[in-house]
Amino acid sequence: MVEIPIAATGRLRQFAEAGLISLADFHVARRMAGLAGEQSEDVILACALAVRELRLGSVCLDLSTAPQLVVPTSIDDGSTAESLAVDWPEPQPWLAAVAASPAVADAQQTDRPFRLIGDLLYLDRYYCEEHSLAQRLRHRSALPASPVPPLAAAPGMTPDTSQDEAIRAAARARTSVITGGPGSGKTTVVARIIDTLSA
């Protein structure tokens, strides 16, 4: 455990000292929840964990699996993280307290800093952005496919049939995702897509 100067006691302090939440997670959650009139330690903990998840690259916290969270640095080397001896809130009362919080909106409410959808706790801004993006993607997927223009050649490169197929698919679709490891040709594919669509 790490001794951290934090203005918290009880469970919140325990989670901070164990490294499951940072000072920033705690202070952001406490401030945002406090502005809405929330004082419950367990609700502030859920909010701090949601802020933590956002900081670590996820848009929400799944309250149903929260006890499986690990200290981020403990898994950097790929090894299995040790379980931490922290006092997690009881799952159902915790979910009910979060759902009833004046700091937490549901699917219909607005103007609250956090939003609970099922077991997923979001910072409201990121829920709205995710929801808006999903709507736009659904709209784009309903549009008819574009005609495929002739493929632009890759100057100085040997023709690659898998790249050609990826370029045809991307030129036909309204939204595409290109993945691959280093050196797999992602940049070349993007350049060829742009050249193909530009022509």
Coordinates of C-alpha atoms in Angstrom, one line a residue:
M1 CA 0.0 0.0 0.0
V2 CA 1.1 3.5 -0.8
E3 CA 0.5 6.4 1.7
I4 CA -1.3 9.1 -0.3
P5 CA -2.2 12.6 1.0
I6 CA -6.0 12.5 0.3
A7 CA -8.9 14.2 2.0
A8 CA -10.8 11.1 2.4
T9 CA -11.4 8.5 5.0
G10 CA -12.8 5.0 5.1
R11 CA -13.3 3.1 1.8
L12 CA -12.3 6.0 -0.4
R13 CA -9.0 6.3 1.3
Q14 CA -8.5 2.6 1.2
F15 CA -9.0 2.5 -2.5
A16 CA -6.7 5.5 -3.1
E17 CA -3.9 3.9 -1.0
A18 CA -4.3 0.6 -2.8
G19 CA -3.8 2.5 -6.1
L20 CA -7.2 1.7 -7.5
I21 CA -8.1 5.4 -7.8
S22 CA -5.7 8.3 -8.1
L23 CA -5.9 11.7 -6.3
A24 CA -7.3 13.2 -9.5
D25 CA -10.0 10.5 -9.8
F26 CA -11.1 11.2 -6.3
H27 CA -11.1 15.0 -6.5
V28 CA -12.9 15.1 -9.8
A29 CA -15.5 12.6 -8.6
R30 CA -16.0 14.3 -5.2
R31 CA -16.3 17.8 -6.8
M32 CA -18.8 16.7 -9.5
A33 CA -20.9 14.6 -7.1
G34 CA -20.7 17.3 -4.4
L35 CA -22.1 19.9 -6.8
A36 CA -25.1 17.7 -7.3
G37 CA -25.5 17.3 -3.5
E38 CA -24.1 13.7 -3.3
Q39 CA -22.2 12.9 -0.1
S40 CA -22.3 9.1 0.0
E41 CA -18.8 7.5 0.1
D42 CA -19.9 4.5 -2.0
V43 CA -21.4 6.7 -4.7
I44 CA -18.3 8.9 -4.8
L45 CA -16.2 5.7 -5.0
A46 CA -18.3 4.6 -8.1
C47 CA -17.8 8.0 -9.6
A48 CA -14.1 8.0 -8.9
L49 CA -13.8 4.6 -10.5
A50 CA -15.7 5.8 -13.6
V51 CA -13.2 8.8 -13.8
R52 CA -10.4 6.3 -13.5
E53 CA -11.7 4.1 -16.3
L54 CA -12.0 7.1 -18.6
R55 CA -8.4 8.1 -17.7
L56 CA -7.3 4.5 -18.6
G57 CA -9.1 4.5 -21.9
S58 CA -12.6 3.2 -21.3
V59 CA -15.7 5.4 -21.6
C60 CA -17.5 3.8 -18.6
L61 CA -17.3 1.6 -15.5
D62 CA -19.1 -1.7 -15.4
L63 CA -20.3 -1.8 -11.8
S64 CA -21.1 -5.5 -12.0
T65 CA -17.4 -6.3 -12.7
A66 CA -15.7 -3.5 -10.8
P67 CA -14.3 -5.8 -8.1
Q68 CA -12.2 -7.4 -10.9
L69 CA -10.3 -4.1 -11.4
V70 CA -6.6 -4.1 -10.8
V71 CA -4.0 -1.4 -10.2
P72 CA -2.9 -0.3 -13.7
T73 CA 0.8 -0.6 -13.2
S74 CA 0.5 -4.1 -11.8
I75 CA -0.2 -5.5 -15.2
D76 CA 2.2 -3.5 -17.4
D77 CA 4.6 -6.5 -17.8
G78 CA 1.8 -8.9 -18.8
S79 CA 1.9 -10.9 -15.6
T80 CA -1.2 -11.7 -13.7
A81 CA -2.1 -9.1 -11.1
E82 CA -2.6 -10.0 -7.5
S83 CA -6.0 -9.4 -6.1
L84 CA -6.2 -6.5 -3.7
A85 CA -7.6 -6.7 -0.2
V86 CA -10.0 -3.8 -0.4
D87 CA -13.5 -3.6 0.9
W88 CA -15.8 -3.5 -2.1
P89 CA -19.4 -2.3 -1.5
E90 CA -22.1 -5.0 -1.7
P91 CA -23.1 -5.1 -5.5
Q92 CA -26.9 -4.6 -5.4
P93 CA -27.1 -2.0 -2.7
W94 CA -24.1 -0.2 -4.4
L95 CA -25.9 -0.2 -7.8
A96 CA -29.2 1.0 -6.1
A97 CA -27.3 3.9 -4.3
V98 CA -25.7 5.0 -7.5
A99 CA -29.0 4.8 -9.4
A100 CA -30.7 6.9 -6.7
S101 CA -28.0 9.6 -6.6
P102 CA -28.7 13.2 -7.5
A103 CA -25.4 13.2 -9.3
V104 CA -26.4 10.3 -11.6
A105 CA -28.9 10.5 -14.5
D106 CA -30.6 7.6 -16.2
A107 CA -31.4 7.3 -19.9
Q108 CA -34.0 10.0 -19.9
Q109 CA -32.6 12.6 -17.4
T110 CA -30.1 15.3 -18.3
D111 CA -28.0 17.9 -16.5
R112 CA -26.2 15.5 -14.1
P113 CA -22.5 14.8 -14.2
F114 CA -22.8 11.0 -14.4
R115 CA -25.2 8.6 -16.2
L116 CA -26.1 5.1 -15.3
I117 CA -27.3 2.8 -18.1
G118 CA -27.9 -0.7 -16.7
D119 CA -24.7 -1.5 -14.8
L120 CA -22.6 1.0 -16.8
L121 CA -21.6 4.3 -15.1
Y122 CA -20.5 7.0 -17.5
L123 CA -19.4 10.6 -17.1
D124 CA -22.5 12.1 -18.9
R125 CA -20.5 13.9 -21.6
Y126 CA -18.9 10.7 -22.7
Y127 CA -22.2 8.8 -22.7
C128 CA -23.7 11.6 -24.9
E129 CA -20.7 11.4 -27.3
E130 CA -20.9 7.6 -27.5
H131 CA -24.6 7.7 -28.1
S132 CA -24.3 10.4 -30.8
L133 CA -21.5 8.5 -32.5
A134 CA -23.6 5.3 -32.5
Q135 CA -26.5 7.1 -34.0
R136 CA -24.3 8.5 -36.8
L137 CA -22.8 5.1 -37.5
R138 CA -26.3 3.5 -37.7
H139 CA -27.3 6.3 -40.1
R140 CA -24.2 5.8 -42.3
S141 CA -24.7 2.0 -42.3
A142 CA -28.2 2.4 -43.7
L143 CA -27.1 4.5 -46.7
P144 CA -26.7 2.6 -50.0
A145 CA -23.2 1.4 -50.9
S146 CA -21.2 3.8 -53.1
P147 CA -20.1 2.6 -56.6
V148 CA -16.5 1.5 -56.5
P149 CA -14.2 3.7 -58.7
P150 CA -11.2 2.2 -60.4
L151 CA -8.4 1.6 -58.0
A152 CA -5.5 3.9 -57.9
A153 CA -2.1 2.1 -58.2
A154 CA 0.5 2.3 -55.5
P155 CA 3.5 3.9 -57.2
G156 CA 6.6 1.8 -57.0
M157 CA 4.8 -1.0 -55.1
T158 CA 4.1 -4.6 -56.1
P159 CA 0.3 -5.2 -56.5
D160 CA -1.2 -6.7 -53.4
T161 CA -4.6 -8.4 -53.9
S162 CA -5.5 -8.3 -50.1
Q163 CA -4.8 -4.5 -50.1
D164 CA -6.8 -4.1 -53.4
E165 CA -9.8 -5.9 -51.7
A166 CA -9.5 -3.7 -48.6
I167 CA -9.5 -0.5 -50.8
R168 CA -12.5 -1.7 -52.7
A169 CA -14.4 -2.4 -49.5
A170 CA -13.5 1.0 -48.0
A171 CA -14.4 2.8 -51.2
R172 CA -17.8 1.1 -51.2
A173 CA -18.6 1.6 -47.5
R174 CA -19.5 4.8 -45.7
T175 CA -17.4 3.9 -42.7
S176 CA -14.3 1.7 -42.6
V177 CA -11.9 0.6 -39.9
I178 CA -8.3 -0.3 -40.9
T179 CA -6.4 -2.5 -38.5
G180 CA -3.0 -4.2 -38.5
G181 CA 0.3 -4.4 -36.8
P182 CA 3.4 -2.3 -37.6
G183 CA 4.5 -2.6 -41.2
S184 CA 1.3 -4.3 -42.3
G185 CA 0.5 -1.6 -44.9
K186 CA -2.2 0.5 -43.1
T187 CA -0.6 3.8 -44.3
T188 CA -0.3 2.6 -47.8
V189 CA -3.9 1.4 -47.8
V190 CA -5.1 4.8 -46.5
A191 CA -3.1 6.6 -49.1
R192 CA -4.5 4.4 -51.9
I193 CA -8.1 4.9 -50.6
I194 CA -7.6 8.7 -50.7
D195 CA -6.1 8.5 -54.2
T196 CA -8.9 6.2 -55.4
L197 CA -11.7 8.4 -54.0
S198 CA -9.9 11.6 -55.2
A199 CA -9.8 10.3 -58.8

